mmCIF file of C-alpha atoms in Angstrom:
data_model
loop_
_atom_site.group_PDB
_atom_site.id
_atom_site.type_symbol
_atom_site.label_atom_id
_atom_site.label_comp_id
_atom_site.label_asym_id
_atom_site.label_seq_id
_atom_site.Cartn_x
_atom_site.Cartn_y
_atom_site.Cartn_z
ATOM 1 C CA MET A 1090 73.071 130.954 -19.163
ATOM 2 C CA PRO A 1091 69.565 131.880 -17.141
ATOM 3 C CA ALA A 1092 69.057 135.392 -16.548
ATOM 4 C CA THR A 1093 69.462 136.785 -13.405
ATOM 5 C CA ALA A 1094 66.495 137.953 -11.711
ATOM 6 C CA PRO A 1095 65.984 141.773 -11.038
ATOM 7 C CA LYS A 1096 66.926 142.973 -7.554
ATOM 8 C CA ARG A 1097 64.144 143.625 -5.421
ATOM 9 C CA ILE A 1098 65.125 146.768 -3.783
ATOM 10 C CA ARG A 1099 62.915 147.037 0.045
ATOM 11 C CA THR A 1100 62.655 150.761 0.212
ATOM 12 C CA LEU A 1101 61.295 152.523 3.709
ATOM 13 C CA ILE A 1102 60.121 156.281 2.884
ATOM 14 C CA ALA A 1103 59.777 157.926 6.261
ATOM 15 C CA PRO A 1104 59.765 161.439 5.486
ATOM 16 C CA ASP A 1105 58.230 164.422 7.539
ATOM 17 C CA LYS A 1106 56.324 167.123 5.895
ATOM 18 C CA PHE A 1107 56.983 169.901 3.875
ATOM 19 C CA LYS A 1108 55.767 172.712 5.688
ATOM 20 C CA GLY A 1109 53.731 174.962 3.522
ATOM 21 C CA SER A 1110 53.911 172.532 0.797
ATOM 22 C CA LEU A 1111 53.046 168.812 1.545
ATOM 23 C CA THR A 1112 52.340 166.834 4.303
ATOM 24 C CA ALA A 1113 54.187 163.830 5.323
ATOM 25 C CA GLY A 1114 51.940 161.647 3.569
ATOM 26 C CA GLU A 1115 51.701 163.344 0.565
ATOM 27 C CA VAL A 1116 55.569 163.580 0.340
ATOM 28 C CA ALA A 1117 55.625 160.032 0.977
ATOM 29 C CA ASP A 1118 53.359 159.108 -1.626
ATOM 30 C CA ALA A 1119 55.327 161.291 -4.466
ATOM 31 C CA LEU A 1120 58.258 159.775 -3.318
ATOM 32 C CA ALA A 1121 57.185 156.294 -4.117
ATOM 33 C CA ALA A 1122 55.382 157.018 -7.400
ATOM 34 C CA GLY A 1123 58.672 158.609 -8.553
ATOM 35 C CA LEU A 1124 60.587 155.401 -7.628
ATOM 36 C CA ARG A 1125 58.430 153.087 -8.889
ATOM 37 C CA SER A 1126 58.388 154.858 -12.097
ATOM 38 C CA ALA A 1127 62.205 154.773 -12.460
ATOM 39 C CA SER A 1128 62.544 151.125 -11.356
ATOM 40 C CA SER A 1129 60.192 150.400 -14.123
ATOM 41 C CA THR A 1130 62.871 150.863 -16.469
ATOM 42 C CA GLY A 1131 64.936 148.222 -15.019
ATOM 43 C CA ARG A 1132 67.944 150.192 -14.089
ATOM 44 C CA SER A 1133 68.160 149.231 -10.671
ATOM 45 C CA GLY A 1134 65.643 146.356 -9.948
ATOM 46 C CA THR A 1135 62.305 146.582 -8.899
ATOM 47 C CA VAL A 1136 61.365 148.467 -5.903
ATOM 48 C CA HIS A 1137 58.966 147.390 -3.137
ATOM 49 C CA CYS A 1138 58.173 150.750 -1.169
ATOM 50 C CA GLU A 1139 56.902 150.996 2.615
ATOM 51 C CA LEU A 1140 55.431 154.540 3.487
ATOM 52 C CA LEU A 1141 56.085 155.660 7.240
ATOM 53 C CA PRO A 1142 54.865 159.324 7.395
ATOM 54 C CA LEU A 1143 56.607 160.931 10.362
ATOM 55 C CA ALA A 1144 56.257 163.412 12.360
ATOM 56 C CA ASP A 1145 58.501 165.476 14.852
ATOM 57 C CA GLY A 1146 55.948 167.298 17.527
ATOM 58 C CA GLY A 1147 54.828 169.435 14.564
ATOM 59 C CA ASP A 1148 51.908 168.992 11.805
ATOM 60 C CA GLY A 1149 50.713 165.344 11.608
ATOM 61 C CA SER A 1150 51.730 164.008 15.304
ATOM 62 C CA VAL A 1151 48.098 163.216 15.805
ATOM 63 C CA ASP A 1152 47.622 161.577 12.540
ATOM 64 C CA ALA A 1153 51.156 159.607 13.631
ATOM 65 C CA ALA A 1154 49.805 158.537 16.865
ATOM 66 C CA VAL A 1155 46.543 157.180 15.034
ATOM 67 C CA ALA A 1156 48.806 155.419 12.807
ATOM 68 C CA SER A 1157 50.265 153.546 15.716
ATOM 69 C CA GLY A 1158 46.933 152.461 16.948
ATOM 70 C CA PHE A 1159 45.496 155.327 19.075
ATOM 71 C CA SER A 1160 41.996 156.287 18.444
ATOM 72 C CA ARG A 1161 40.800 159.932 16.929
ATOM 73 C CA ARG A 1162 38.932 161.952 18.928
ATOM 74 C CA SER A 1163 37.404 165.008 17.485
ATOM 75 C CA TYR A 1164 36.351 168.278 18.923
ATOM 76 C CA THR A 1165 35.608 171.942 18.287
ATOM 77 C CA VAL A 1166 38.164 174.665 19.447
ATOM 78 C CA ALA A 1167 38.978 178.173 18.587
ATOM 79 C CA GLY A 1168 41.256 178.556 15.735
ATOM 80 C CA PRO A 1169 44.240 180.789 15.632
ATOM 81 C CA THR A 1170 42.134 184.091 15.192
ATOM 82 C CA GLY A 1171 39.006 182.956 17.420
ATOM 83 C CA GLN A 1172 36.923 181.059 14.421
ATOM 84 C CA PRO A 1173 35.881 177.871 15.456
ATOM 85 C CA VAL A 1174 37.917 174.952 13.949
ATOM 86 C CA GLN A 1175 37.524 170.999 14.163
ATOM 87 C CA ALA A 1176 40.436 169.727 16.080
ATOM 88 C CA SER A 1177 41.242 166.338 16.743
ATOM 89 C CA ILE A 1178 43.254 164.424 19.660
ATOM 90 C CA ALA A 1179 44.672 160.715 19.808
ATOM 91 C CA PHE A 1180 43.887 158.586 22.841
ATOM 92 C CA ASP A 1181 44.816 155.230 23.501
ATOM 93 C CA GLY A 1182 43.224 154.935 27.157
ATOM 94 C CA VAL A 1183 46.422 155.992 28.670
ATOM 95 C CA THR A 1184 47.919 158.683 26.785
ATOM 96 C CA ALA A 1185 46.397 161.770 24.944
ATOM 97 C CA VAL A 1186 48.254 163.185 22.065
ATOM 98 C CA VAL A 1187 47.155 167.254 21.351
ATOM 99 C CA GLU A 1188 48.715 168.699 18.568
ATOM 100 C CA VAL A 1189 49.458 172.639 18.081
ATOM 101 C CA ALA A 1190 49.192 172.853 14.324
ATOM 102 C CA ASN A 1191 45.480 171.245 13.889
ATOM 103 C CA THR A 1192 44.139 173.811 17.131
ATOM 104 C CA CYS A 1193 45.734 177.047 16.571
ATOM 105 C CA GLY A 1194 48.306 176.093 13.395
ATOM 106 C CA LEU A 1195 49.527 178.484 10.454
ATOM 107 C CA GLY A 1196 47.174 175.823 8.151
ATOM 108 C CA LEU A 1197 44.103 177.427 10.053
ATOM 109 C CA LEU A 1198 44.864 180.953 9.405
ATOM 110 C CA PRO A 1199 41.619 182.266 7.387
ATOM 111 C CA GLY A 1200 42.433 182.795 3.981
ATOM 112 C CA GLY A 1201 46.115 182.112 4.774
ATOM 113 C CA THR A 1202 46.596 185.566 6.255
ATOM 114 C CA LEU A 1203 49.312 185.491 8.829
ATOM 115 C CA GLU A 1204 48.226 187.327 11.992
ATOM 116 C CA PRO A 1205 51.606 187.579 14.006
ATOM 117 C CA LEU A 1206 50.283 190.148 16.697
ATOM 118 C CA SER A 1207 46.429 189.119 17.257
ATOM 119 C CA ALA A 1208 47.055 185.247 16.287
ATOM 120 C CA SER A 1209 46.380 182.837 19.694
ATOM 121 C CA SER A 1210 47.146 180.018 21.263
ATOM 122 C CA ARG A 1211 43.531 179.405 23.146
ATOM 123 C CA GLY A 1212 42.398 176.611 20.981
ATOM 124 C CA PHE A 1213 45.502 174.395 21.903
ATOM 125 C CA GLY A 1214 44.311 175.434 25.608
ATOM 126 C CA GLU A 1215 40.838 174.223 24.890
ATOM 127 C CA ALA A 1216 42.086 170.865 23.098
ATOM 128 C CA VAL A 1217 43.931 170.316 26.482
ATOM 129 C CA LEU A 1218 41.056 170.513 28.578
ATOM 130 C CA PHE A 1219 39.315 168.297 26.260
ATOM 131 C CA ALA A 1220 41.992 165.763 26.678
ATOM 132 C CA LEU A 1221 41.424 165.963 30.304
ATOM 133 C CA SER A 1222 37.999 165.160 30.436
ATOM 134 C CA LEU A 1223 39.146 161.608 29.170
ATOM 135 C CA LYS A 1224 41.147 161.150 32.345
ATOM 136 C CA PRO A 1225 44.536 160.267 30.611
ATOM 137 C CA ALA A 1226 47.321 159.342 32.837
ATOM 138 C CA ARG A 1227 49.686 161.262 30.582
ATOM 139 C CA ILE A 1228 48.972 164.189 27.650
ATOM 140 C CA VAL A 1229 51.742 164.506 24.922
ATOM 141 C CA LEU A 1230 51.763 168.114 23.854
ATOM 142 C CA ALA A 1231 53.045 168.271 20.232
ATOM 143 C CA LEU A 1232 54.637 171.604 19.597
ATOM 144 C CA GLY A 1233 55.068 172.837 16.580
ATOM 145 C CA GLY A 1234 53.458 174.725 13.223
ATOM 146 C CA SER A 1235 51.771 177.424 15.395
ATOM 147 C CA ALA A 1236 50.992 180.538 14.155
ATOM 148 C CA SER A 1237 51.008 182.432 17.204
ATOM 149 C CA THR A 1238 53.684 183.974 19.416
ATOM 150 C CA ASP A 1239 51.937 184.772 22.737
ATOM 151 C CA GLY A 1240 53.927 182.704 24.954
ATOM 152 C CA GLY A 1241 51.224 180.064 25.852
ATOM 153 C CA MET A 1242 49.126 183.035 27.590
ATOM 154 C CA GLY A 1243 46.168 181.850 25.401
ATOM 155 C CA MET A 1244 46.595 178.105 26.506
ATOM 156 C CA LEU A 1245 46.660 179.592 29.993
ATOM 157 C CA THR A 1246 43.563 181.589 29.563
ATOM 158 C CA ALA A 1247 41.668 178.199 28.394
ATOM 159 C CA LEU A 1248 42.850 176.743 31.250
ATOM 160 C CA GLY A 1249 41.331 179.292 33.490
ATOM 161 C CA TYR A 1250 44.249 181.771 33.855
ATOM 162 C CA VAL A 1251 43.017 185.248 33.962
ATOM 163 C CA PHE A 1252 45.046 187.779 32.733
ATOM 164 C CA ARG A 1253 43.985 191.890 33.008
ATOM 165 C CA ASP A 1254 45.147 194.939 31.818
ATOM 166 C CA ALA A 1255 45.536 198.341 33.663
ATOM 167 C CA GLU A 1256 41.859 199.025 33.669
ATOM 168 C CA GLY A 1257 41.126 195.632 34.947
ATOM 169 C CA ARG A 1258 39.673 194.520 31.619
ATOM 170 C CA GLN A 1259 40.497 191.063 30.612
ATOM 171 C CA LEU A 1260 42.496 189.553 28.115
ATOM 172 C CA TYR A 1261 42.316 186.554 26.173
ATOM 173 C CA GLY A 1262 45.825 185.903 24.943
ATOM 174 C CA SER A 1263 47.730 186.974 21.798
ATOM 175 C CA GLY A 1264 51.152 188.205 20.934
ATOM 176 C CA GLY A 1265 49.868 191.781 20.570
ATOM 177 C CA ALA A 1266 48.178 191.745 24.395
ATOM 178 C CA LEU A 1267 51.442 190.717 26.136
ATOM 179 C CA ALA A 1268 52.699 193.967 26.851
ATOM 180 C CA GLN A 1269 48.978 194.978 28.136
ATOM 181 C CA ILE A 1270 49.308 192.555 31.153
ATOM 182 C CA SER A 1271 48.993 194.040 34.360
ATOM 183 C CA SER A 1272 47.882 191.088 36.684
ATOM 184 C CA VAL A 1273 47.757 187.566 36.485
ATOM 185 C CA GLN A 1274 45.357 185.335 38.409
ATOM 186 C CA ARG A 1275 46.412 181.943 38.394
ATOM 187 C CA THR A 1276 44.101 178.685 38.741
ATOM 188 C CA ALA A 1277 44.439 175.098 40.165
ATOM 189 C CA LEU A 1278 43.188 172.360 37.934
ATOM 190 C CA PRO A 1279 43.471 169.156 40.035
ATOM 191 C CA GLU A 1280 42.973 167.366 36.496
ATOM 192 C CA LEU A 1281 46.454 168.859 35.762
ATOM 193 C CA ALA A 1282 48.019 167.889 39.030
ATOM 194 C CA ASP A 1283 47.207 164.189 38.594
ATOM 195 C CA THR A 1284 48.339 164.090 34.793
ATOM 196 C CA GLU A 1285 52.006 163.950 33.360
ATOM 197 C CA LEU A 1286 52.620 166.706 30.880
ATOM 198 C CA VAL A 1287 55.338 165.866 28.121
ATOM 199 C CA VAL A 1288 56.292 168.018 25.673
ATOM 200 C CA ALA A 1289 57.672 166.657 22.435
ATOM 201 C CA SER A 1290 59.294 169.693 20.777
ATOM 202 C CA ASP A 1291 61.679 169.686 17.733
ATOM 203 C CA VAL A 1292 63.431 172.956 18.386
ATOM 204 C CA HIS A 1293 65.854 174.173 21.188
ATOM 205 C CA ASN A 1294 65.325 177.798 21.231
ATOM 206 C CA PRO A 1295 64.541 179.822 24.477
ATOM 207 C CA LEU A 1296 62.048 182.059 24.665
ATOM 208 C CA LEU A 1297 63.934 185.355 24.191
ATOM 209 C CA GLY A 1298 66.781 187.094 22.542
ATOM 210 C CA THR A 1299 68.670 186.560 19.245
ATOM 211 C CA GLN A 1300 67.617 182.825 19.219
ATOM 212 C CA GLY A 1301 64.126 183.161 20.634
ATOM 213 C CA ALA A 1302 60.938 182.540 19.457
ATOM 214 C CA PRO A 1303 60.322 186.048 17.835
ATOM 215 C CA ALA A 1304 63.534 186.490 16.351
ATOM 216 C CA VAL A 1305 63.708 182.837 14.819
ATOM 217 C CA PHE A 1306 60.228 181.809 14.245
ATOM 218 C CA GLY A 1307 58.411 185.395 13.695
ATOM 219 C CA PRO A 1308 59.646 185.877 10.435
ATOM 220 C CA GLN A 1309 57.310 182.631 9.041
ATOM 221 C CA LYS A 1310 54.436 183.854 11.135
ATOM 222 C CA GLY A 1311 54.586 187.482 9.214
ATOM 223 C CA ALA A 1312 56.428 189.179 11.392
ATOM 224 C CA GLY A 1313 58.749 192.053 10.372
ATOM 225 C CA PRO A 1314 61.546 193.831 12.318
ATOM 226 C CA GLN A 1315 59.290 195.925 14.072
ATOM 227 C CA GLU A 1316 56.716 193.020 15.051
ATOM 228 C CA ILE A 1317 59.629 190.898 16.133
ATOM 229 C CA ALA A 1318 60.757 193.752 18.657
ATOM 230 C CA THR A 1319 57.279 194.262 19.882
ATOM 231 C CA LEU A 1320 56.627 190.553 20.394
ATOM 232 C CA ASP A 1321 60.388 190.073 22.119
ATOM 233 C CA LYS A 1322 59.451 192.926 24.177
ATOM 234 C CA GLY A 1323 55.958 191.594 25.246
ATOM 235 C CA LEU A 1324 57.387 188.383 26.057
ATOM 236 C CA GLU A 1325 59.939 189.925 28.617
ATOM 237 C CA HIS A 1326 57.021 191.881 30.370
ATOM 238 C CA PHE A 1327 55.067 188.390 30.412
ATOM 239 C CA VAL A 1328 57.812 186.717 31.848
ATOM 240 C CA ALA A 1329 57.888 189.702 34.671
ATOM 241 C CA LYS A 1330 54.194 189.363 35.237
ATOM 242 C CA MET A 1331 54.662 185.316 35.423
ATOM 243 C CA THR A 1332 57.074 185.999 38.482
ATOM 244 C CA ALA A 1333 55.188 188.400 40.226
ATOM 245 C CA ALA A 1334 52.281 186.023 40.016
ATOM 246 C CA GLY A 1335 54.190 183.459 41.824
ATOM 247 C CA PHE A 1336 56.173 181.192 39.290
ATOM 248 C CA SER A 1337 59.765 181.368 40.985
ATOM 249 C CA ASP A 1338 61.143 179.865 38.285
ATOM 250 C CA ALA A 1339 59.638 182.143 35.204
ATOM 251 C CA ALA A 1340 62.633 183.982 34.681
ATOM 252 C CA ARG A 1341 65.241 180.899 34.678
ATOM 253 C CA LEU A 1342 62.607 179.125 32.584
ATOM 254 C CA ALA A 1343 62.572 181.329 29.931
ATOM 255 C CA GLY A 1344 65.952 180.611 28.858
ATOM 256 C CA HIS A 1345 65.516 176.868 28.910
ATOM 257 C CA GLU A 1346 65.994 175.002 25.834
ATOM 258 C CA GLY A 1347 62.774 174.523 24.370
ATOM 259 C CA ALA A 1348 60.836 177.411 26.089
ATOM 260 C CA GLY A 1349 60.530 179.380 22.534
ATOM 261 C CA SER A 1350 59.062 176.528 20.589
ATOM 262 C CA ALA A 1351 55.463 177.068 19.195
ATOM 263 C CA GLY A 1352 55.762 180.802 19.632
ATOM 264 C CA GLY A 1353 56.633 180.483 23.541
ATOM 265 C CA LEU A 1354 53.959 177.513 24.319
ATOM 266 C CA GLY A 1355 56.941 175.362 25.334
ATOM 267 C CA TYR A 1356 57.493 178.097 27.883
ATOM 268 C CA ALA A 1357 53.919 177.883 29.133
ATOM 269 C CA CYS A 1358 53.948 174.158 29.443
ATOM 270 C CA LEU A 1359 57.383 174.162 31.219
ATOM 271 C CA LEU A 1360 55.531 176.788 33.749
ATOM 272 C CA LEU A 1361 53.275 173.831 34.272
ATOM 273 C CA GLY A 1362 55.483 171.443 35.011
ATOM 274 C CA ALA A 1363 55.793 169.752 31.939
ATOM 275 C CA LYS A 1364 58.896 167.370 30.942
ATOM 276 C CA GLN A 1365 60.482 167.736 27.629
ATOM 277 C CA VAL A 1366 61.166 164.765 25.522
ATOM 278 C CA SER A 1367 62.796 164.860 21.545
ATOM 279 C CA GLY A 1368 59.543 165.084 19.337
ATOM 280 C CA ALA A 1369 61.272 163.297 16.615
ATOM 281 C CA ASP A 1370 62.599 160.503 19.136
ATOM 282 C CA TYR A 1371 59.211 159.955 20.766
ATOM 283 C CA PHE A 1372 57.202 159.661 17.198
ATOM 284 C CA LEU A 1373 59.762 157.277 15.840
ATOM 285 C CA ASP A 1374 59.585 154.782 18.962
ATOM 286 C CA LEU A 1375 55.751 155.233 18.756
ATOM 287 C CA LEU A 1376 55.894 154.237 15.051
ATOM 288 C CA GLY A 1377 58.119 151.502 15.675
ATOM 289 C CA PHE A 1378 60.909 153.157 13.022
ATOM 290 C CA ASP A 1379 63.934 150.904 14.191
ATOM 291 C CA ALA A 1380 62.126 147.660 13.465
ATOM 292 C CA ARG A 1381 60.942 148.663 10.031
ATOM 293 C CA LYS A 1382 64.152 150.566 8.931
ATOM 294 C CA ASP A 1383 66.253 147.492 9.966
ATOM 295 C CA SER A 1384 64.232 145.129 7.451
ATOM 296 C CA CYS A 1385 64.631 147.579 4.285
ATOM 297 C CA ASP A 1386 67.477 148.004 2.032
ATOM 298 C CA VAL A 1387 67.196 151.318 1.645
ATOM 299 C CA VAL A 1388 66.029 154.175 3.861
ATOM 300 C CA ILE A 1389 64.788 157.904 2.492
ATOM 301 C CA THR A 1390 63.740 160.574 4.880
ATOM 302 C CA GLY A 1391 63.426 164.192 4.514
ATOM 303 C CA GLU A 1392 61.537 167.743 5.236
ATOM 304 C CA GLY A 1393 60.650 170.818 3.583
ATOM 305 C CA SER A 1394 63.905 172.824 4.281
ATOM 306 C CA LEU A 1395 67.220 171.371 5.168
ATOM 307 C CA ASP A 1396 68.974 174.073 7.346
ATOM 308 C CA GLU A 1397 70.078 175.177 10.764
ATOM 309 C CA GLN A 1398 66.601 174.159 12.340
ATOM 310 C CA THR A 1399 67.095 170.629 10.872
ATOM 311 C CA LEU A 1400 70.357 170.213 13.072
ATOM 312 C CA GLY A 1401 68.485 171.593 15.998
ATOM 313 C CA GLY A 1402 66.382 168.676 16.574
ATOM 314 C CA LYS A 1403 64.074 167.974 13.612
ATOM 315 C CA LEU A 1404 63.684 164.398 11.966
ATOM 316 C CA PRO A 1405 66.645 164.249 9.270
ATOM 317 C CA GLY A 1406 68.732 166.413 11.385
ATOM 318 C CA GLY A 1407 69.332 163.547 14.178
ATOM 319 C CA PRO A 1408 72.166 160.484 13.629
ATOM 320 C CA ASP A 1409 71.892 160.163 10.069
ATOM 321 C CA PRO A 1410 69.247 159.506 8.501
ATOM 322 C CA VAL A 1411 67.068 160.040 11.148
ATOM 323 C CA ARG A 1412 68.521 157.493 13.229
ATOM 324 C CA SER A 1413 71.968 155.413 12.872
ATOM 325 C CA SER A 1414 70.899 153.166 10.028
ATOM 326 C CA PRO A 1415 72.678 150.035 8.349
ATOM 327 C CA SER A 1416 70.884 150.516 5.345
ATOM 328 C CA PRO A 1417 72.123 153.299 2.383
ATOM 329 C CA ALA A 1418 69.799 156.187 3.034
ATOM 330 C CA ALA A 1419 68.985 159.807 1.233
ATOM 331 C CA ARG A 1420 67.459 162.979 2.156
ATOM 332 C CA CYS A 1421 64.918 164.788 0.085
ATOM 333 C CA CYS A 1422 64.107 168.512 0.715
ATOM 334 C CA ARG A 1423 62.225 171.335 -0.881
ATOM 335 C CA ARG A 1424 64.969 173.809 -0.085
ATOM 336 C CA HIS A 1425 68.280 173.237 1.158
ATOM 337 C CA GLY A 1426 70.403 175.310 3.004
ATOM 338 C CA GLY A 1427 73.707 174.618 1.026
ATOM 339 C CA PRO A 1428 76.981 172.615 2.310
ATOM 340 C CA LYS A 1429 76.800 174.447 5.834
ATOM 341 C CA TRP A 1430 74.070 172.255 6.796
ATOM 342 C CA THR A 1431 74.950 169.012 5.357
ATOM 343 C CA SER A 1432 76.053 166.693 8.062
ATOM 344 C CA PRO A 1433 79.357 164.677 8.079
ATOM 345 C CA ALA A 1434 78.208 161.748 6.734
ATOM 346 C CA SER A 1435 76.676 163.341 3.881
ATOM 347 C CA THR A 1436 78.625 161.435 1.225
ATOM 348 C CA ARG A 1437 76.501 158.054 2.510
ATOM 349 C CA TRP A 1438 73.408 160.240 3.062
ATOM 350 C CA PRO A 1439 72.884 162.204 -0.014
ATOM 351 C CA SER A 1440 70.517 165.406 -0.159
ATOM 352 C CA THR A 1441 68.159 166.130 -3.241
ATOM 353 C CA ARG A 1442 65.790 168.764 -3.679
ATOM 354 C CA THR A 1443 61.715 168.547 -5.045
ATOM 355 C CA GLY A 1444 61.488 171.863 -6.388
ATOM 356 C CA THR A 1445 57.785 171.559 -4.693
ATOM 357 C CA ARG A 1446 56.659 175.384 -4.196
ATOM 358 C CA PRO A 1447 55.512 176.482 -0.604
ATOM 359 C CA ARG A 1448 51.732 176.667 -0.097
ATOM 360 C CA THR A 1449 51.170 180.210 0.223
ATOM 361 C CA PRO A 1450 48.344 182.450 -0.824
ATOM 362 C CA ASN A 1451 50.260 183.523 -3.830
ATOM 363 C CA PHE A 1452 51.154 179.580 -4.598
ATOM 364 C CA PRO A 1453 48.347 177.168 -5.020
ATOM 365 C CA ARG A 1454 48.968 173.777 -3.546
ATOM 366 C CA PRO A 1455 51.106 171.696 -5.882
ATOM 367 C CA CYS A 1456 49.060 168.606 -7.225
ATOM 368 C CA SER A 1457 50.390 164.774 -6.810
ATOM 369 C CA ALA A 1458 51.535 164.776 -10.389
ATOM 370 C CA GLY A 1459 53.476 167.973 -10.330
ATOM 371 C CA SER A 1460 54.928 166.809 -6.938
ATOM 372 C CA GLU A 1461 55.977 163.135 -8.905
ATOM 373 C CA ARG A 1462 57.387 165.206 -11.807
ATOM 374 C CA THR A 1463 59.649 167.424 -9.741
ATOM 375 C CA SER A 1464 60.758 164.536 -7.308
ATOM 376 C CA GLU A 1465 61.366 161.802 -9.797
ATOM 377 C CA PRO A 1466 64.804 162.704 -11.512
ATOM 378 C CA ALA A 1467 66.904 163.997 -8.331
ATOM 379 C CA CYS A 1468 65.263 161.428 -5.918
ATOM 380 C CA CYS A 1469 65.523 158.365 -8.296
ATOM 381 C CA SER A 1470 68.822 158.739 -9.421
ATOM 382 C CA ARG A 1471 70.152 159.141 -5.843
ATOM 383 C CA CYS A 1472 68.400 156.338 -4.470
ATOM 384 C CA SER A 1473 69.405 154.041 -7.086
ATOM 385 C CA GLN A 1474 72.780 154.737 -6.574
ATOM 386 C CA ALA A 1475 72.333 154.410 -2.765
ATOM 387 C CA ALA A 1476 70.573 151.319 -3.151
ATOM 388 C CA GLU A 1477 73.372 149.764 -5.477
ATOM 389 C CA LYS A 1478 76.316 150.563 -3.023
#
């Protein structure tokens, strides 16, 4: 009797980044290498891997747009501490995509030193100005991965707003400068009035309070309890000053879902009239995820940490594993928040940990070989089981 040909398992590997450890592309490469190695044993047939690194409005959003056909445009902006950095936006002739992470993100801090009170979003505003010079019909503001918690004060400064302290000295935007604002001079950019602003955000937190930007995201930017209190009080003062400057909805918008994204940049964007969309859904549509998913037997997704923030709007936390799929799927992560953060469909969508270390000043960036070694045993056994079902 002739031998049965090994089953060819079409696998879509579509992870988000592992923040602080690996880019989405590096995660996809490591998982693909592990799967190919496991399939060489013949346990579950041969594996054909299709790689689709994703973004949800955070790191890699410009790369995702370029992968879908946009062109990349480079521009020098002020980094999170004011030092020049080479940033890039994506543009297709109609829509521009501007990303926080590659203009004023955590990964751009000199020496990896966190600056919770002095980091600024000014560079993001400079990138928005550059995008406006291309005369797009729409600018997608990809909010995620910021190093600052300045409520968008730095961005507004770059767009022409003038903030002064009680002595009349101009302030240029940082979390520590918020409480010093005495007056705000608004500006009118005709280009902004003619351009649709779309916020692509991966979180739903408000600006202030126990679920606000300082309390929830401040610690990952280096803020301790005292800095968190300073930033929250500063943002409350900022809201009052924006109200006094003529933004009648300033107080209401501070409580709006997503106002706390990117250290409060979401709030400043709302003040400018931006509309909000799901960052995950926007980039999934941009990359044609649904069509590619439906042509595969297995889908693998994941991010650095599966926890309460995942369920708050990040890619792996939507309808499992990213959006409803007829194919078996698995989620991978560097850190798992435990059963509390496992979705009701977890029996069908297994979650595994890769064990990669975060990329911090104390932990050097892991090499590709190390990523493969840590991801292979857990991931491949799970995916083999999923493929067989």
